[in-house]
Structure formats: structure tokens, C-alpha cells
Amino acid sequence: MAGLMVGFGHYTHAIVRGIPASLAKEALRSSQSEVDVVNARREHEAYVEVLGTRLGLEVVELPADESLPDCVFVEDAAVVCGDTALITRPGAESRRRETEAMKGALKDLNLNIVEMTDENATLDGGDVLFTGREFFVGLSKRTNQRGAEILADAFKDYAVSTVPVLEGLHLKSFCSMGGPGLIVIGSSEPAQKALKIMQQMSDHRYDKLTVPDDLAANCIYMNLPNKGHVLLHPTAEEFPESVKVFEKLKDHMLIPVSNMEKVKVDGALTCCSVLINKKGNI
Amino acid sequence: MTTESGTDSEAKQPQENKETEKAKAAAEPTSPQNQPEQLPAAAGHSTPARTEQERQEEDLVSHRSSTSRLSRSPLRGVKKVKIMQCKVTLLDGSDFTLNVEKRAKGQVLFDKICDHLNLLERDYFGITCRDVENQKNWLDPSKELKKQIRTGPWNFAFNVKFYPPDPSQLTEDITRYYLCLQLRDDVVSGRLPCSFATHTVLGSYTVQSELGDYDPEELGSDYISELRFAPNQTKELEEKVMELHKTYKGMTPAEAEMHFLENAKKLSMYGVDLHHAKDSEGVEIMLGVCSSGLLIYRDRLRINRFAWPKILKISYKRNNFYIKIRPGEFEQFESTIGFKLPNHRAAKRLWKVCVEHHTFFRLVSPDAPPKKFLSLGSKFRYSGRTQAQTRRASSQIIRPAPLFERSSSKRYNMSRSLDGAPIMENHETLMKDSAADGAAKVIAKGDIITTVTTEKKAEEEKAEQEDAQMDAVEMPEPMATTPLRQDTKTDSEQTDFAFDGEMTATESDADEDSEMRTQDTSPPEEMVKHQTNISELKRSFLETGDSAPGLTEWEKRLSSSPARSPRADEAPMIVPLEPQDTQDEKPAGEGTKEEVEPKVTEAAGYLVKYVVDSIATDLATSSGPHGISLSTTMDDDVFMDGTLREVDEKTPDSQEEVSERAEMKVSPGAVRQEVSQAISDKKGTLIILKEAEDKVDTEGKETSAADEEEAPVVPGEAEAGENEMLSKEKEYIKEDMSVVLEAKTTVVKTQSPTMEIKTDDMTQIKGSGSPKKAMASWISEGVKTDASEVIGVSTKQVKEMKTFDAMQQKAEIFTFVKEVQTEQSKSSLTQITVSESSSTSLSVSTLGWVSSSEKASAEPEERAVVATETEAAPVESTGPTSLDAVEVGTKEMPVVHTETKTITYESAEVDTNGDVDPGVLLSAQTITSETSSTTTTTHITKTVKGGISETRIEKRIVITGDTDIDHDQALAQAIKEAKEQHPDMSVTKVVVHKETEITPEDGED
């Protein structure tokens, strides 16, 4: 009987993907940095472990594809909301084929698949912030207006507002949801500006949790049975100041997850999984 | 029909008629298959028959509806009436045919439809008609139908106009049902896009509400394909719908509809009215008007959003539509954004929709400024109730949930039909009861009726005369016009009363009261039982009788009602300016009224005296143009308050009035009149204030308070009035409503005499029958007064606070009126008025009038006028007549105690000149900003008067919290800020209003 749009943060499944060796050299990145694939893989294993073992999600792990150095960042390949999955058209040409495996996995989960076939459209899942009540789509280097339109068409129930992303790779490079109605936002000027825009565009009111580091603002929020509010956030090792902020969230189960290697190729916590709620689907 | 339409209000319909209707209605369901088509047919038949009956009965009985919102058409006396047949497409797709007078206003048609639908919460709905371009336009209820239908047959559609953001707050299931019907159509037509999953969910609830529980034997396997759920309905969708449907066993239709709405309301396009447009660069966009503001879409993407508070002004010119945006945090200037609409009509249509939505949804809080914000540039205004008002009103609905038929349902029809018989019985019994209630009313009605007729004539005549004489009558410019507008209907009706009473203000009041009383007085429980009748219900609903606050069935049934104790909307009617406030206050039980009253009386006494003084002063001092002394002009407080200055000019009237009053004094009987006049004067000022400023809170409240009081008082009043001054005073006090009415009445009277005298420029008061005019005249008079004499009236009202549970709320309101007058010397007159009242009731309304009259020769004077303390007075104190009411009120008194304190500091600037010229209103704008605990409303009015431009800024800050607030500090801070922000302006008035809830222990019981 539960209507739509309830149960924000409820997830049953997660789709992840392995890290190809090519990540070290060929993955796209905004800064020059050396990535230790071994460390990255260790990190990723820990991440998957948290999702599967600790949180009890059913994890679908796609094999890495050496020809797709960025394939671990599955978030960009699909946007799943409810029982609908939009297969994106990633803004980076080299990443377009990442969607194939993703599509197969989502189909296997019996989701309604919507594909972005328009050749003028680009959209990275990292630019899509779903708040539970609406979508914000960052217009960035990777995502354009047309992509956002298609997303809006795919999820007709929700308002889809566009937000210019002036700095950073994706919209979610400096923000994410920290709970129902709670936006975690970086404190940089572009981040704050984006937040302002989001607030203006929205009919809903959001609380914000401002963290000193933009990158630390990318967290994964879940609301799980028997666990309540769960927040996966970067470790104190990386962002000590920001973690202090997270620790103020008394109602949340806080799970620090290390992301030191992947961040070097602009990978954040949300980037590495697509979360799905199968039970909520009708 | 003729008669009916003439009467307009269904409320007026005699109960008996209702009965017949009901019987018919009941009969309908009984019919084995109710096809949608059948309904209209039946309706069609019943309507005419009904009409005639009503007609006759109407004359006898119908008067109670006096309060009803319908505008009374002047047609009464007219013999020839052209009847037009209207075809209205209802929400279930059926057509309803009915006849209305050709000259009938939109409201008539609307009310008839709502009656037919048995719909009480009607403010969310409206009537559309297609224009030449096949575009849907909303009928303006206040305008004649024929003027809104240029060509073609009179075909309309009944639709949801304002989609309630939270349908669960609707009071009645039947209202939700109609909303569901609208939404189903929105969904199926594609206007309300939704996902596949949502289609299935919505569809499944639709099936449940229409067909009931899933029952394969009865329904078969393909039962669903005849229903429409989506623009492109697939087999898959139907299967999913069925799947869900199976899981709903036992869910009632009402529950299913509630679920439907809970899902539908979350859709992003819920209630968004889209208009095609282009932006400044020619890009195709869509403008969406919704409850929260204006949304800009490009394709499906929301590319911008302007919440109502962000929008300073909405306008259109030719095919351009403009919004002026408040500067952002870091911006210095306002910006105007223009959009191109396909044509002029489209631009105007969009503009109207914006105005209406803004008013309906945004002007929820009592403090909200009257429509000024949107008022410039067109006479159009939303004349209905706001959402807040309608919510309050609907919380008064006390009829048992009506049984109704879901149009296309099969199973439910069956069961319904079975129920039908019992239903009939219910109605009958209800009817009877109501009739019993009505007995008292009847008398009043009789009086009223007669009166009405006469009045109208009188009004018309007067109007004609006046019109002939004075063109200016139009009144006080935008200011007056605007605020008044809303309530016009009500006013008119009241006015009518006044006119009736014309001879005697008291009488008219009495009538009113009696009506009111009936509603108010009758014990709530009874109400519940009896008010099954639509007309009754309507009355109570529309007219806002205040039934005992706490007890309404509604409350029992629904939690949805706003926290406030339910109050009728009468206030709006009575006091056009700020309906909301009135309502708020209304919630206060009668007991409250009573309590307040005694103190009020005192205040009244002061008032009277002051008035007299002022009058005397005037007489003595003034040597006006017409022999009336105008010369030395005292500025009224009112002045200060009001932006109205511009408007006013006419001194003479006021003087005349004064003189009249003086005369009146002499005779004992006259005294009462005096008082009433005085009151009326004050009220007039009050009105002005209200209009002028958005202060509404205080003033509006007063008015409302008056309303409340009046009901009980009235009957006694008439008598008392004849007796002694004191009693008179009390009466006045008690009956705020009556006072208002009286004021109007007096005004009219006065004016007519005055008119003659004045002859010229100064006072142009239309005595015309319309209440508005009267109001306007009052206002104008008040204004005049400014120039010529000084009658300062400061009104303070206590706000009622809604208290949820035992929450404490404190609100402080600071009002700053800054005036920049290039001209003359300013004399400062300071009034400090403190009124405190504590009473037990959800809402407490206190009235305190302070009037000070002075000769203002440009000298500054300070006065601490009156400090009135009001404490809970015994209920008994109330006027003679309304014992019943009192009792009821007492019983139902809520436990919440509120303490209210209002402090006003005023420094008045006196214009030595005495502005004779009415200013020209250049612009008015209202800015509202909100934070969690404070609301700041800034109202800026620019006027040009005699070549001098004047800018008034009024700032109202409402602080809500449960901690103590340092008033002095807050005040000092606010003043400081205001000064800083506008160094070139002066602060003329500061009002601090504090409301505190007192812990329940003190219960008056």
C-alpha cells in the first residue's frame, strides 16, 4: 500500500564493478596523480564488504573491463529510481560502453530500462542528485541539458531541476544526501552557490550539513531495516575536519570508508555503486 | 429560476427546498444503474421545479443567507429576466444543465453547481469556459456571466482551480472525491505526467474507490479495461493495476481516494497550471503557476522557480508578462523578468491565474497584506477566500459526512441505493431539526426580507443621486477599492442590512445579529445533528457562523483542520480588509467575547468621549469651506497609520458628521446614534488603517472581534440602545459586527445629508447601496477628517494566537510607518495605547479603541491616551439576549489561555496644510520574508499628493517562539534597523503586539 516516493534510502541491492588494471594509467582524472591499483582494489573490496556484509545488501559485482579504465565508477552509467533505471550516455566518450554491462545487470533485476539514445544527450550519474522528492541534475562537463531532459522524461513523477556545475567534475563532487531532507554540502563557494540554486528551485525545504571539504561531502546515505540511518563517509584520515561534522549526526550509524586511492581519479564514494530498492518496487 | 438567481445564494434556499432536493438526490442513487448521464437529467428537472418553490419560500425564509458570499443581484425588482440555459460539464464527465438569469453573475452559477454537487468546500473549485481560441478561462464569480461569454452557447466546465497541497486537510470526503475526479482527468489527459508505477498505483486506488473490493466473480477478469488510468493505457498497466487492486480488500472508497491523493499530490506537476511562453531570447518555455509560486520549465526541466515571496510584482502588457523579482541576498536591485506569451489574452490569462494563486495560497496568514501586491494595473482581483480562510471555514462544517455516489461505480451504487432509504430519513430528520433551529431565524428573516427589498431600492436611488451629483465617488482610489473588493459581497449584504436598518442602525444590527446568533447561539451539538441541510450547512459554512469552536464534528472527524479553533469566515465579509484576521479571532468562544466585552466597553466609552470632543473641537475650531470648520486639522492616528492619505480629501463630510453627532447627542435616543456614529467613524478610520496598512492584524482582529461579539449582543442591543448610554456603549462594544454595520449605515445616512451640504469637491461619498461605497465613503471621510479635524483613533487588537496543544507563542509585531513628507512641518503626536486582555479560549480578541482628538497646529504633542486592561470577565456580562449562546460558548471553551498585549507608539506628523488633495497612488508593493521564527512583511506605498511624493514603508515583524523576547530590545533593534535602512525617513508609528499563551491551569471554567 505504500505509495510511491516513500522510503528514501531504502536499498536492497547494490551493483558494483571491479577495478581494471588500466585504471592506474588510463582512467580519466582531473589532476596528475599516481594510482596504486592494489591499494585501490583493497579499498574497493572494503567498500563492497561494507555494502554486502556489514549492511546486508545483495551485491551484484560486475567484472572489470580492461578496456574501460573507469568502469568501477558504475554510478555514472545508470540512474535508478524506484523500479526504473535510466541507462545513461556518459559524457566521456571513453566511458560510453560502460553502460552495456550495467544495462544487463539492471535488466536481470527486472527493472524497467530506459535508454538514452539521443546522440546529443550526455549524462553522468554523478551529476544526478536524487533527494527523495526530486532530482537535481548538474549541468557539467559531462552532462548537458538534453541529458537532463531525458532523465526528466524517464522519471515523470519528479521535478527535475538543473544546476550549473561550475567547478568540480560532477554535481555530487561536492554534495550528496545525508538523510531524508538533509543535503551534505561542501563549503567551497561553488558548492554553496549550487546549494543556493537548489534551494531556490525546490518546493521542499532541505536541511544542510556543511562540511569543510567538498570531497568529503560525497557520502552514501541509506535507511536500512534494523539499522536505521546509515551514512558511509570518508575517513578521518582523509578529512579530519569534515568527519568531526559527521560525528554530530547522532542518529546515524556512521561508517567511515576509505577512498584515498580512487579519489585520485575523481572517484567518490557514491561513484562506486548503484543502489537499488527492489522490495519497494511493485 | 429568476428568483433564485436573483437571490443568488443557495444558502438562502429554504430548507424545505433542500428537502425536496435531497429526496431527489436520494432517489437518484436508488436507481439501479446510475449512469453519469442520468444525473444531469435528473438535476435538470429538479432544478427548475426547485427554483419556483424556492422562489416563493425564499421570500419568506431565505434571508438567513444574508451572510452568504453571494452577491446579491440588483435584479430583484426587475420584471423581465432573461433566462439562459447553461450546460456544465462536471468532473465525472457528465453534463449538468441548468438555467440562470442572463444577468446573473458567475457566483450564481457556481453556487448552483456546488449545490447540485452537495459541495461545501467550494473555494478550491471554479468554472471554466472556452474562449474563441478554445482556451480555458476561469469565470470571474463577481462578474456577470454574459460579459464573460462573448459568443457561443453557454457551456462551462466545473474544475478544480486551486489544488490543495495537502488534500488530507480537506474536511470532507466528498471534496476529496471531486478532487480525485479532477486529478484522474489530469492524469489521463497527460496534464499530470506520472511514471508507469504511479499510474498503476493511482489506477488501483481508482478502481478500489469505484468498484470496491476485488471480486473475481462479480468483476470478471477484464473489469478494468473500461476504466482509464493513463494516456496510453497498456494491458500491462491494467494487469498491474489489478494486482494492486487485489490487495486493497476492505478499503473504503474514501480511504482509497485519500491514498490516491497522497500519491498524486507528490507528483511534481500536481496543481501546476502551465502556460506556453518564450523567454527573452525567444526560447520556448513553459510557465507553471502553482501554490508556491511560479515555475519556469524548459521542456520537462525546471530551469527556474520564483516563490511568491520572491515576486514583488506581476504585470502584463500586451502579450508580455513580467515579474519583478526581489533582490537576492547579494543583489542590490530588483530585477524584472519578461516573458512573451502567444498573445494578449494569454498574457492576461496568465496574469490572472497568478494573482489568484498568489492570493489564495500566499495570503494565508492573517498578517498578509491585502491584495495590494497585485492590485495595480487592473481591477481584477481574486475575490474569493484564501486557502487559510477556507480551511478555517471548512473546519466549521458540521454536517454528517454526506453520502454520495461515485459516479461510475457499480458495486457501490448498489450498496448506495440500499442505503438510500435511510439516507432520506436522515435528511428528513435533519431537516426537521434544522427547521426547529430556524424558527428563531425565521422572524429575523422576515424582517430582513422586507428590509432588503427596501434597501435595495433605497440604495439604488441613493446611488443614482449620488452618482449624478458626484462622480468622484469612485472613492478613495486604489486603496479603498482594493481591499474592499474582496469582501464586497459580504459587505453588500451587510450593507443591505444597514440600509434596511437604515432607519435604525440598531435594527439592522439586530437582524444581523439574530442571524448570526442563530448560528452562533445554537448549541454546537445541535448544529451537528441538524445541519444536514445543505443550505444550513452552507450558511454556517459560508457565512461562518461561529459555532462552538471545539466541538464541531469536523474536528472529531478530521485532524486536518488547521490548528486554530474553527471560526467562521464572517469576518471577511464584515471587514473586507482583512478577513483572515477575523477568522482567527472568531475561534475565540463566545465566552471570550463576553469577557472582552466589558473592557471593550470601557474602551468604547473612551472612544465616544473622545469623539465627542473632537467633534466639538471641530465645530469650534473649524471653519470649513462649507461652513464647516476645516482649518485646523488634526491628523488622525488613522492618518498616520494609513497609507490612505492620498485617498482622502474630503473634510467636509466628516465635519458634517461631527456636527450631526453633536446634535444627536442632545436627545437621549440620539445618544445611541451618536455612539454608533462615533463608532462608525472610528471604524471608518479603522478600516482606513487596515486598508492603508497591512497592520491588519490588529485592526482586522478588532473587527473580527466585533463580529463575534455582535452576535450575542445584537438582540439585546437594539433594546439596550434605546435605553441608556452605558448600555449603548456596551452594546456597541459587544457587537463589533453590529458596530461595523452601524457604521456603514450611519455613513450612508450621513453622507446623503452631507452630500447636499457639501456640494462640491470635498466629499464625494456615494451613498450608493453598495457596502463598498459606504466603506469607501467612510474611508474618505476619515481621510477628510485628517485634513480638517483631528480625530485620532488608534485601534489595537489582540491577536488570537492559535495554540496547538499547550504551546506558547509569542508574536511581536512592529509596524513602522515612515513617511517622507517634503512639505510642511511635522508635528508629532504620540499615542501609546496598551490593551491587555487575557481570556480563556483558543483565540482571544480584545478591542480597545483609543481616540484622541486634538487640534493639531503643527505642534508636537504627546499623549498617552488610554490604557485599557482587560481581564477575563464573567461570561454573563454579555448582552441581554444571547444567553444560549453564552452557555454554549462557555461549555466549549478551549483550555488554552492567551495573553495579549499591544503597545503602540506613534508619532504623528501633522500636515498643516490639511491635504485636501487626494494623493495618487503610484505604487504599492509588499515584500515578505520568512525565517523559521520570524516573518517580516514590508509594505511600501508611494503616492503623489499635491506634487509631493510620499513613500510609506511599513514593516511588520512577527516573532514566534516559546521563549521570552525582550521587547524593548527587539523594538529598539527593529527601529534602529529601519532607520538605518531608510535614513531619509522618519518613524511614525510603532506597534508592539505581544501574545502569550498562558498555562492552562488558569482555566476560566
Tab-separated table of N, CA, C and O in Angstrom, chain B residues 367 697 799 801 808-814 929 931-937 956-971 973-974 977 992-996:
chain	number	residue	atom	x	y	z
B	367	ASP	N	-1.665	38.214	8.759
B	367	ASP	CA	-0.903	39.457	8.658
B	367	ASP	C	-0.667	39.822	7.220
B	367	ASP	O	-0.251	40.912	6.919
B	697	ASP	N	-3.438	43.081	11.313
B	697	ASP	CA	-3.584	42.183	12.452
B	697	ASP	C	-4.461	42.812	13.471
B	697	ASP	O	-5.478	42.307	13.862
B	799	LYS	N	-4.486	39.869	19.106
B	799	LYS	CA	-4.491	38.805	18.158
B	799	LYS	C	-4.805	37.548	18.869
B	799	LYS	O	-4.429	37.354	19.977
B	801	MET	N	-4.035	33.872	19.141
B	801	MET	CA	-2.949	33.000	18.726
B	801	MET	C	-3.544	31.632	18.647
B	801	MET	O	-4.340	31.251	19.439
B	808	GLN	N	3.412	27.686	23.654
B	808	GLN	CA	3.368	29.118	23.877
B	808	GLN	C	3.846	29.808	22.633
B	808	GLN	O	4.840	29.428	22.059
B	809	GLN	N	3.153	30.776	22.310
B	809	GLN	CA	3.601	31.506	21.142
B	809	GLN	C	3.633	32.967	21.501
B	809	GLN	O	2.766	33.475	22.152
B	810	LYS	N	4.632	33.542	21.026
B	810	LYS	CA	4.659	34.976	21.246
B	810	LYS	C	4.876	35.631	19.914
B	810	LYS	O	5.698	35.200	19.132
B	811	ALA	N	4.145	36.568	19.723
B	811	ALA	CA	4.324	37.259	18.459
B	811	ALA	C	4.507	38.723	18.755
B	811	ALA	O	3.818	39.299	19.561
B	812	GLU	N	5.453	39.229	18.118
B	812	GLU	CA	5.601	40.657	18.261
B	812	GLU	C	5.486	41.268	16.899
B	812	GLU	O	6.021	40.770	15.943
B	813	ILE	N	4.825	42.291	16.894
B	813	ILE	CA	4.658	42.927	15.614
B	813	ILE	C	5.123	44.361	15.722
B	813	ILE	O	4.703	45.093	16.602
B	814	PHE	N	5.950	44.670	14.857
B	814	PHE	CA	6.375	46.046	14.835
B	814	PHE	C	5.904	46.648	13.542
B	814	PHE	O	6.136	46.087	12.489
B	929	SER	N	9.409	38.287	3.954
B	929	SER	CA	10.484	37.322	4.094
B	929	SER	C	10.247	36.518	5.353
B	929	SER	O	9.690	36.999	6.318
B	931	THR	N	11.682	33.564	8.111
B	931	THR	CA	12.637	32.606	8.623
B	931	THR	C	11.837	31.708	9.534
B	931	THR	O	10.639	31.869	9.653
B	932	SER	N	12.504	30.825	10.174
B	932	SER	CA	11.750	29.864	10.956
B	932	SER	C	10.953	30.546	12.055
B	932	SER	O	9.841	30.174	12.351
B	933	SER	N	11.523	31.557	12.627
B	933	SER	CA	10.832	32.129	13.766
B	933	SER	C	10.290	33.523	13.516
B	933	SER	O	9.553	34.061	14.303
B	934	THR	N	10.687	34.109	12.427
B	934	THR	CA	10.214	35.460	12.204
B	934	THR	C	9.676	35.640	10.806
B	934	THR	O	10.121	34.996	9.871
B	935	THR	N	8.713	36.487	10.727
B	935	THR	CA	8.187	36.835	9.423
B	935	THR	C	8.228	38.343	9.309
B	935	THR	O	7.761	39.049	10.186
B	936	THR	N	8.821	38.792	8.277
B	936	THR	CA	8.894	40.227	8.098
B	936	THR	C	8.116	40.612	6.859
B	936	THR	O	8.347	40.071	5.786
B	937	THR	N	7.211	41.488	7.051
B	937	THR	CA	6.441	41.945	5.914
B	937	THR	C	6.679	43.429	5.743
B	937	THR	O	6.536	44.195	6.685
B	956	ARG	N	6.408	44.845	9.150
B	956	ARG	CA	5.829	44.081	10.237
B	956	ARG	C	6.714	42.870	10.474
B	956	ARG	O	7.075	42.161	9.555
B	957	ILE	N	7.047	42.731	11.677
B	957	ILE	CA	7.884	41.587	12.031
B	957	ILE	C	7.133	40.731	13.029
B	957	ILE	O	6.677	41.223	14.050
B	958	VAL	N	6.977	39.538	12.703
B	958	VAL	CA	6.312	38.645	13.632
B	958	VAL	C	7.337	37.653	14.143
B	958	VAL	O	7.990	36.966	13.361
B	959	ILE	N	7.481	37.660	15.402
B	959	ILE	CA	8.432	36.732	16.003
B	959	ILE	C	7.659	35.677	16.771
B	959	ILE	O	6.842	35.991	17.612
B	960	THR	N	7.913	34.501	16.447
B	960	THR	CA	7.210	33.430	17.124
B	960	THR	C	8.207	32.554	17.854
B	960	THR	O	9.216	32.156	17.281
B	961	GLY	N	7.936	32.301	19.052
B	961	GLY	CA	8.865	31.456	19.775
B	961	GLY	C	8.317	31.123	21.130
B	961	GLY	O	7.321	31.686	21.563
B	962	ASP	N	8.979	30.260	21.788
B	962	ASP	CA	8.449	29.915	23.088
B	962	ASP	C	9.358	30.411	24.205
B	962	ASP	O	9.347	29.924	25.302
B	963	THR	N	10.124	31.352	23.873
B	963	THR	CA	10.939	31.928	24.925
B	963	THR	C	10.575	33.390	25.062
B	963	THR	O	9.943	33.971	24.202
B	964	ASP	N	10.983	33.936	26.116
B	964	ASP	CA	10.652	35.339	26.309
B	964	ASP	C	11.466	36.193	25.373
B	964	ASP	O	12.629	35.944	25.109
B	965	ILE	N	10.826	37.162	24.907
B	965	ILE	CA	11.520	38.057	23.998
B	965	ILE	C	11.635	39.402	24.673
B	965	ILE	O	10.684	39.896	25.279
B	966	ASP	N	12.771	39.938	24.549
B	966	ASP	CA	12.956	41.258	25.113
B	966	ASP	C	12.369	42.271	24.154
B	966	ASP	O	12.948	42.600	23.137
B	967	HIS	N	11.234	42.728	24.501
B	967	HIS	CA	10.531	43.617	23.578
B	967	HIS	C	11.314	44.875	23.308
B	967	HIS	O	11.448	45.316	22.190
B	968	ASP	N	11.763	45.423	24.378
B	968	ASP	CA	12.450	46.692	24.222
B	968	ASP	C	13.634	46.536	23.300
B	968	ASP	O	13.867	47.345	22.410
B	969	GLN	N	14.311	45.494	23.547
B	969	GLN	CA	15.494	45.289	22.725
B	969	GLN	C	15.103	45.025	21.287
B	969	GLN	O	15.648	45.602	20.358
B	970	ALA	N	14.136	44.185	21.151
B	970	ALA	CA	13.701	43.855	19.798
B	970	ALA	C	13.180	45.090	19.099
B	970	ALA	O	13.465	45.345	17.930
B	971	LEU	N	12.449	45.856	19.849
B	971	LEU	CA	11.887	47.068	19.283
B	971	LEU	C	12.989	48.038	18.894
B	971	LEU	O	13.013	48.581	17.791
B	973	GLN	N	15.948	47.423	18.311
B	973	GLN	CA	16.697	46.877	17.192
B	973	GLN	C	15.960	47.119	15.890
B	973	GLN	O	16.533	47.554	14.891
B	974	ALA	N	14.697	46.851	15.931
B	974	ALA	CA	13.905	46.995	14.708
B	974	ALA	C	13.879	48.445	14.251
B	974	ALA	O	14.012	48.753	13.070
B	977	GLU	N	17.227	49.383	12.884
B	977	GLU	CA	17.414	48.855	11.541
B	977	GLU	C	16.622	49.634	10.526
B	977	GLU	O	17.102	49.957	9.442
B	992	VAL	N	3.688	47.392	19.080
B	992	VAL	CA	4.213	46.127	19.592
B	992	VAL	C	3.042	45.321	20.087
B	992	VAL	O	2.239	45.782	20.884
B	993	HIS	N	2.983	44.179	19.568
B	993	HIS	CA	1.859	43.339	19.930
B	993	HIS	C	2.393	42.029	20.463
B	993	HIS	O	3.174	41.375	19.811
B	994	LYS	N	1.975	41.706	21.601
B	994	LYS	CA	2.535	40.501	22.195
B	994	LYS	C	1.430	39.553	22.599
B	994	LYS	O	0.464	39.941	23.219
B	995	GLU	N	1.617	38.373	22.233
B	995	GLU	CA	0.650	37.378	22.644
B	995	GLU	C	1.339	36.252	23.367
B	995	GLU	O	2.324	35.714	22.888
B	996	THR	N	0.818	35.959	24.446
B	996	THR	CA	1.424	34.891	25.219
B	996	THR	C	0.366	33.894	25.603
B	996	THR	O	-0.734	34.257	25.959
